[in-house]
Amino acid sequence: MNFLPHDPARRALLTRASVLTATSTFGAAFGAVAAFPARAQSAPASVPASTPDAVPAPTPGVQQGVWRDQSRLRDIPWRLRLPEGDRPMALVVFSHGLGGSLDGGTEWAQAWAEAGIATLHLQHAGSDRAIWGGGLQAVKAAASAEQLIERGHDVQFAVGQLLKLQKDGSGPWARVSPKALGMSGHSFGAQTTLAVAGRDFQVRGAPDLTDSHFKAFAAFSPSAGHFPGGIKGITRPMLCLTGSLDGNPIGQERDGRYRRVVYDRLPAGAKAQLWLEGADHMSFGGGGERGAGFGQRLIGRERERAPEKLAAHHAALIKSVSTDWWRWRLLEDEEALTRLKSPKGLSAGDEWLQG
């Protein structure tokens, strides 16, 4: 469902969101209490146009380009990372965080590719790394309900494109298994993931961002926002990944306890949560992502030492658990299911929950 710029339903949604947002406009992107921050204002003219990051050198198994959604006059940069071989493959769509790019989640995607799972990274104009050129004002403007809507439509359009290319037998897209699609994202990308999974924002006139093609989801640093009740509408498998220091890099929440609400509100039966002691917001970004830590540096907040000291431990667990999650949920790998019953490598304070 697309809205025209002056559609009454869109105005109603954004007005309601503005009233409900009592916290900083950074809310949705960095996981603060607000799911729909105030409507974005025009970014300063100094903000450069969004462009896909170039692959520095020919990279085996990596292709990228730009799709044009003509209905919205919007470009959507993409990067496809493929596992080796020519066998059919599951595919995970990945959405970056606020101020991110196609580089978001690269570390996780590389691990998934080694396990036979492809990744399609999307870059979202209006909330990508171009916003940093406009300073704090542009960052605030980008963390908006309007941008979340655009992101959801980006995902829907991208799924339509990849399925068409797969049906046409076009190049590497022919390897995609249409019934083995997953959706994932970090921070604002986690909000996008929850929306696409079927979250009900409980606002009259809100657009339907759900995409029924996805079989399972993984949300890195998710948050419940102002509409926690709507999370109960997500019935497909959802993995939540967060930790003790996974707070709002720019907001008031300094630890990750408020992020546990997402798992708690999901209906029982197909949910899981990895909680990592000492992990912060950057721990879940997947490397190569300026936005995961740049925001807090804008206001002079230094990163604590624990996440850096434990980085290898956290990364290893995130890779192994998320890979097994996809292997189980997308490929019905029974060995992966067995490993997920009691993941190896958990340290004191780490938690693995399924319910």
Coordinates of C-alpha atoms in Angstrom, one line a residue, residues 45-353:
A45 CA 20.9 20.9 1.6
S46 CA 24.4 19.9 2.6
V47 CA 23.3 16.3 3.0
P48 CA 24.6 14.4 0.0
A49 CA 22.5 12.2 -2.2
S50 CA 22.3 8.5 -1.3
T51 CA 24.4 6.3 -3.4
P52 CA 25.4 2.6 -2.9
D53 CA 28.8 2.0 -1.6
A54 CA 31.2 0.6 -4.1
V55 CA 32.8 -2.8 -3.6
P56 CA 36.5 -1.8 -3.3
A57 CA 37.6 -4.7 -5.5
P58 CA 36.0 -7.6 -7.3
T59 CA 34.6 -9.8 -4.6
P60 CA 33.8 -13.4 -5.3
G61 CA 30.1 -14.1 -4.7
V62 CA 29.2 -10.4 -4.3
Q63 CA 27.1 -8.4 -6.7
Q64 CA 25.4 -5.1 -6.3
G65 CA 23.2 -2.6 -8.2
V66 CA 20.3 -0.2 -7.9
W67 CA 16.6 -0.9 -8.4
R68 CA 14.2 1.9 -9.3
D69 CA 10.7 1.8 -7.7
Q70 CA 8.9 3.9 -10.3
S71 CA 5.7 4.2 -8.3
R72 CA 7.6 6.1 -5.6
L73 CA 10.4 7.6 -7.8
R74 CA 12.8 6.0 -5.4
D75 CA 16.1 4.2 -5.9
I76 CA 16.9 1.2 -3.8
P77 CA 20.6 0.2 -3.7
W78 CA 21.2 -3.5 -3.1
R79 CA 24.1 -5.9 -2.6
L80 CA 23.7 -9.7 -3.1
R81 CA 26.2 -12.0 -1.2
L82 CA 26.1 -15.6 -2.5
P83 CA 27.3 -18.8 -1.0
E84 CA 29.7 -20.9 -3.2
G85 CA 28.4 -23.4 -5.7
D86 CA 25.3 -23.5 -7.9
R87 CA 22.8 -25.2 -5.6
P88 CA 19.4 -23.6 -4.6
M89 CA 19.8 -21.4 -1.6
A90 CA 17.9 -19.7 1.1
L91 CA 18.1 -15.9 1.2
V92 CA 17.9 -13.3 4.0
V93 CA 17.0 -9.7 3.3
F94 CA 19.0 -7.4 5.6
S95 CA 18.1 -3.8 6.6
H96 CA 20.7 -1.5 8.0
G97 CA 20.4 0.8 11.1
L98 CA 20.0 4.6 11.1
G99 CA 22.8 6.2 9.2
G100 CA 23.9 2.9 7.8
S101 CA 24.6 1.5 4.4
L102 CA 25.0 -1.7 2.4
D103 CA 27.9 -2.5 4.7
G104 CA 25.6 -3.1 7.7
G105 CA 25.5 -6.7 8.8
T106 CA 28.4 -7.7 6.6
E107 CA 30.1 -9.8 9.3
W108 CA 26.9 -11.8 9.8
A109 CA 26.2 -12.2 6.1
Q110 CA 29.7 -13.7 5.5
A111 CA 29.0 -16.3 8.2
W112 CA 25.6 -17.1 6.7
A113 CA 27.1 -17.4 3.2
E114 CA 29.6 -20.0 4.5
A115 CA 26.6 -22.0 5.7
G116 CA 24.9 -21.8 2.3
I117 CA 22.6 -18.9 2.9
A118 CA 22.6 -15.8 0.6
T119 CA 22.0 -12.2 1.8
L120 CA 20.4 -9.3 0.0
H121 CA 21.4 -6.0 1.7
L122 CA 19.2 -3.0 1.1
Q123 CA 20.1 0.7 1.5
H124 CA 17.3 3.0 2.5
A125 CA 17.5 6.6 1.2
G126 CA 16.5 9.1 3.8
S127 CA 17.8 7.1 6.7
D128 CA 21.2 5.9 5.3
R129 CA 24.7 7.2 5.9
A130 CA 24.0 10.4 3.9
I131 CA 22.3 11.8 6.9
W132 CA 25.6 12.3 8.8
G133 CA 26.5 15.1 6.4
G134 CA 23.6 17.1 7.8
G135 CA 24.6 16.8 11.4
L136 CA 22.4 16.3 14.4
Q137 CA 19.3 17.9 12.7
A138 CA 19.4 15.5 9.8
V139 CA 19.8 12.5 12.1
K140 CA 16.8 13.5 14.1
A141 CA 14.7 14.0 11.0
A142 CA 15.7 10.6 9.7
A143 CA 14.4 8.7 12.7
S144 CA 10.7 9.1 11.7
A145 CA 7.6 7.1 11.1
E146 CA 7.7 8.3 7.5
Q147 CA 11.1 6.7 7.0
L148 CA 10.0 3.5 8.6
I149 CA 7.1 3.4 6.1
E150 CA 9.5 4.0 3.2
R151 CA 11.8 1.2 4.5
G152 CA 8.9 -1.2 4.7
H153 CA 7.9 -0.4 1.1
D154 CA 11.6 -0.8 0.1
V155 CA 11.5 -4.4 1.4
Q156 CA 8.2 -5.2 -0.3
F157 CA 9.5 -3.9 -3.6
A158 CA 12.8 -5.7 -3.3
V159 CA 11.1 -9.0 -2.6
G160 CA 8.9 -8.5 -5.7
Q161 CA 12.0 -7.8 -7.8
L162 CA 14.0 -10.8 -6.6
L163 CA 11.1 -13.2 -7.0
K164 CA 10.5 -11.9 -10.6
L165 CA 14.2 -12.4 -11.4
Q166 CA 14.1 -15.9 -9.8
K167 CA 11.1 -16.9 -11.9
D168 CA 12.8 -15.5 -15.0
G169 CA 15.9 -17.6 -14.3
S170 CA 18.0 -14.5 -14.3
G171 CA 21.7 -15.1 -13.3
P172 CA 22.3 -15.8 -9.7
W173 CA 18.7 -15.0 -8.7
A174 CA 17.7 -18.4 -10.3
R175 CA 19.3 -20.1 -7.3
V176 CA 17.0 -18.4 -4.7
S177 CA 14.5 -20.8 -3.1
P178 CA 11.2 -18.7 -2.9
K179 CA 10.0 -20.7 0.0
A180 CA 13.2 -20.1 2.0
L181 CA 13.3 -16.3 2.5
G182 CA 14.2 -14.6 5.8
M183 CA 14.3 -11.0 7.0
S184 CA 16.7 -9.4 9.4
G185 CA 18.1 -6.0 10.4
H186 CA 19.8 -4.0 13.1
S187 CA 18.3 -1.2 15.2
F188 CA 16.2 0.8 12.8
G189 CA 16.5 -2.3 10.6
A190 CA 15.2 -4.3 13.4
Q191 CA 12.2 -2.0 13.6
T192 CA 11.8 -2.5 9.9
T193 CA 12.0 -6.3 10.4
L194 CA 9.2 -6.2 13.1
A195 CA 7.0 -4.1 10.8
V196 CA 7.5 -6.5 7.8
A197 CA 6.8 -9.5 10.1
G198 CA 3.3 -8.2 10.9
R199 CA 3.5 -5.8 13.8
D200 CA 0.3 -3.9 14.4
F201 CA 1.0 -0.3 15.1
Q202 CA -2.6 0.2 16.4
V203 CA -3.0 3.5 14.5
R204 CA -6.0 3.9 12.2
G205 CA -4.8 4.3 8.6
A206 CA -1.4 2.9 9.2
P207 CA 0.0 1.3 6.0
D208 CA 0.3 -2.5 5.9
L209 CA 4.1 -3.2 5.7
T210 CA 3.7 -6.9 6.2
D211 CA 5.3 -9.2 3.6
S212 CA 4.0 -12.8 3.6
H213 CA 6.9 -14.2 1.6
F214 CA 9.2 -14.4 4.6
K215 CA 9.4 -17.7 6.6
A216 CA 11.4 -16.4 9.6
F217 CA 13.0 -13.3 11.0
A218 CA 16.0 -12.1 13.1
A219 CA 16.0 -8.7 14.9
F220 CA 19.3 -7.3 16.1
S221 CA 18.7 -4.8 18.9
P222 CA 14.9 -4.6 18.6
S223 CA 12.6 -2.4 20.8
A224 CA 8.9 -2.4 21.6
G225 CA 8.2 1.3 21.3
H226 CA 4.9 3.0 22.1
F227 CA 2.9 0.1 20.6
P228 CA 4.2 -3.1 22.4
G229 CA 0.8 -4.7 22.2
G230 CA 1.0 -4.9 18.4
I231 CA 4.0 -7.3 18.7
K232 CA 1.6 -10.0 19.6
G233 CA 0.5 -10.0 16.0
I234 CA 3.8 -11.5 14.9
T235 CA 3.2 -15.2 14.7
R236 CA 6.1 -16.3 12.4
P237 CA 9.4 -17.3 13.9
M238 CA 11.4 -14.4 15.4
L239 CA 14.9 -14.4 16.9
C240 CA 15.8 -11.4 19.1
L241 CA 19.4 -10.6 19.7
T242 CA 20.4 -8.0 22.4
G243 CA 22.6 -7.6 25.5
S244 CA 23.2 -6.0 28.8
L245 CA 24.7 -2.7 27.4
D246 CA 22.5 -2.5 24.3
G247 CA 21.0 0.8 25.2
N248 CA 20.0 3.8 23.2
P249 CA 23.2 5.4 22.0
I250 CA 21.7 8.9 22.1
G251 CA 18.7 8.5 24.4
Q252 CA 18.2 7.9 28.1
E253 CA 18.2 4.1 28.1
R254 CA 21.7 3.1 29.0
D255 CA 21.3 -0.7 29.1
G256 CA 19.4 -3.3 27.1
R257 CA 16.8 -4.4 29.6
Y258 CA 14.0 -2.4 27.8
R259 CA 14.7 -4.4 24.6
R260 CA 13.6 -7.6 26.3
V261 CA 10.0 -6.4 26.0
V262 CA 10.0 -7.5 22.4
Y263 CA 10.7 -11.2 23.2
D264 CA 8.3 -11.0 26.2
R265 CA 5.4 -9.7 24.0
L266 CA 5.9 -12.1 21.1
P267 CA 3.4 -15.0 21.2
A268 CA 4.7 -18.3 22.5
G269 CA 5.7 -21.0 20.2
A270 CA 8.1 -19.7 17.6
K271 CA 10.3 -17.1 19.4
A272 CA 13.9 -17.1 20.7
Q273 CA 16.3 -14.7 22.3
L274 CA 20.0 -14.4 22.6
W275 CA 21.1 -12.2 25.5
L276 CA 24.8 -11.4 25.8
E277 CA 26.3 -10.0 28.9
G278 CA 28.5 -7.0 28.2
A279 CA 27.3 -6.5 24.6
D280 CA 26.3 -3.0 23.4
H281 CA 24.6 -1.6 20.4
M282 CA 27.7 -1.8 18.2
S283 CA 28.1 -5.4 19.1
F284 CA 25.1 -6.3 17.0
G285 CA 25.9 -4.1 14.0
G286 CA 27.8 -6.7 12.0
G287 CA 30.9 -4.6 11.2
G288 CA 31.5 -1.9 8.6
E289 CA 28.7 0.2 10.0
R290 CA 29.5 3.8 10.8
G291 CA 26.0 4.4 12.2
A292 CA 26.2 1.8 14.9
G293 CA 28.5 3.9 17.0
F294 CA 28.7 7.3 15.3
G295 CA 25.5 8.6 16.9
Q296 CA 26.8 8.3 20.4
R297 CA 30.1 9.9 19.4
L298 CA 28.2 12.9 18.1
I299 CA 27.2 13.7 21.7
G300 CA 30.6 12.8 23.2
R301 CA 29.6 9.5 24.7
E302 CA 32.5 7.0 24.7
R303 CA 32.0 3.3 24.3
E304 CA 32.5 1.2 27.4
R305 CA 35.4 -1.2 27.5
A306 CA 33.5 -4.4 28.1
P307 CA 32.0 -4.7 24.6
E308 CA 35.4 -4.2 23.0
K309 CA 37.1 -6.7 25.4
L310 CA 34.4 -9.3 24.7
A311 CA 33.9 -8.6 21.0
A312 CA 35.3 -11.9 19.7
H313 CA 33.1 -13.9 22.2
H314 CA 30.0 -12.0 21.2
A315 CA 30.7 -12.2 17.5
A316 CA 31.2 -15.9 17.6
L317 CA 28.0 -16.5 19.5
I318 CA 26.0 -14.2 17.2
K319 CA 27.3 -16.0 14.1
S320 CA 26.7 -19.5 15.4
V321 CA 23.3 -18.9 16.8
S322 CA 21.9 -16.8 14.0
T323 CA 23.3 -19.3 11.4
D324 CA 21.7 -22.2 13.1
W325 CA 18.5 -20.2 13.3
W326 CA 18.4 -19.7 9.6
R327 CA 19.5 -23.3 8.9
W328 CA 16.6 -24.6 11.1
R329 CA 13.9 -22.1 10.2
L330 CA 14.6 -21.7 6.4
L331 CA 16.1 -25.1 5.5
E332 CA 14.6 -27.4 8.2
D333 CA 18.1 -28.6 9.2
E334 CA 17.5 -30.9 12.2
E335 CA 21.1 -30.8 13.3
A336 CA 20.8 -27.0 13.6
L337 CA 17.7 -27.5 15.7
T338 CA 19.6 -29.8 18.0
R339 CA 22.4 -27.3 18.5
L340 CA 19.9 -24.6 19.3
K341 CA 18.5 -26.6 22.1
S342 CA 21.7 -25.8 24.1
P343 CA 24.1 -23.4 22.2
K344 CA 27.7 -23.9 23.0
G345 CA 29.9 -21.1 24.2
L346 CA 27.6 -19.2 26.5
S347 CA 29.4 -17.5 29.4
A348 CA 28.1 -16.4 32.8
G349 CA 25.4 -13.9 32.3
D350 CA 24.6 -14.9 28.7
E351 CA 21.1 -16.3 28.1
W352 CA 19.4 -18.4 25.5
L353 CA 15.6 -18.4 25.6

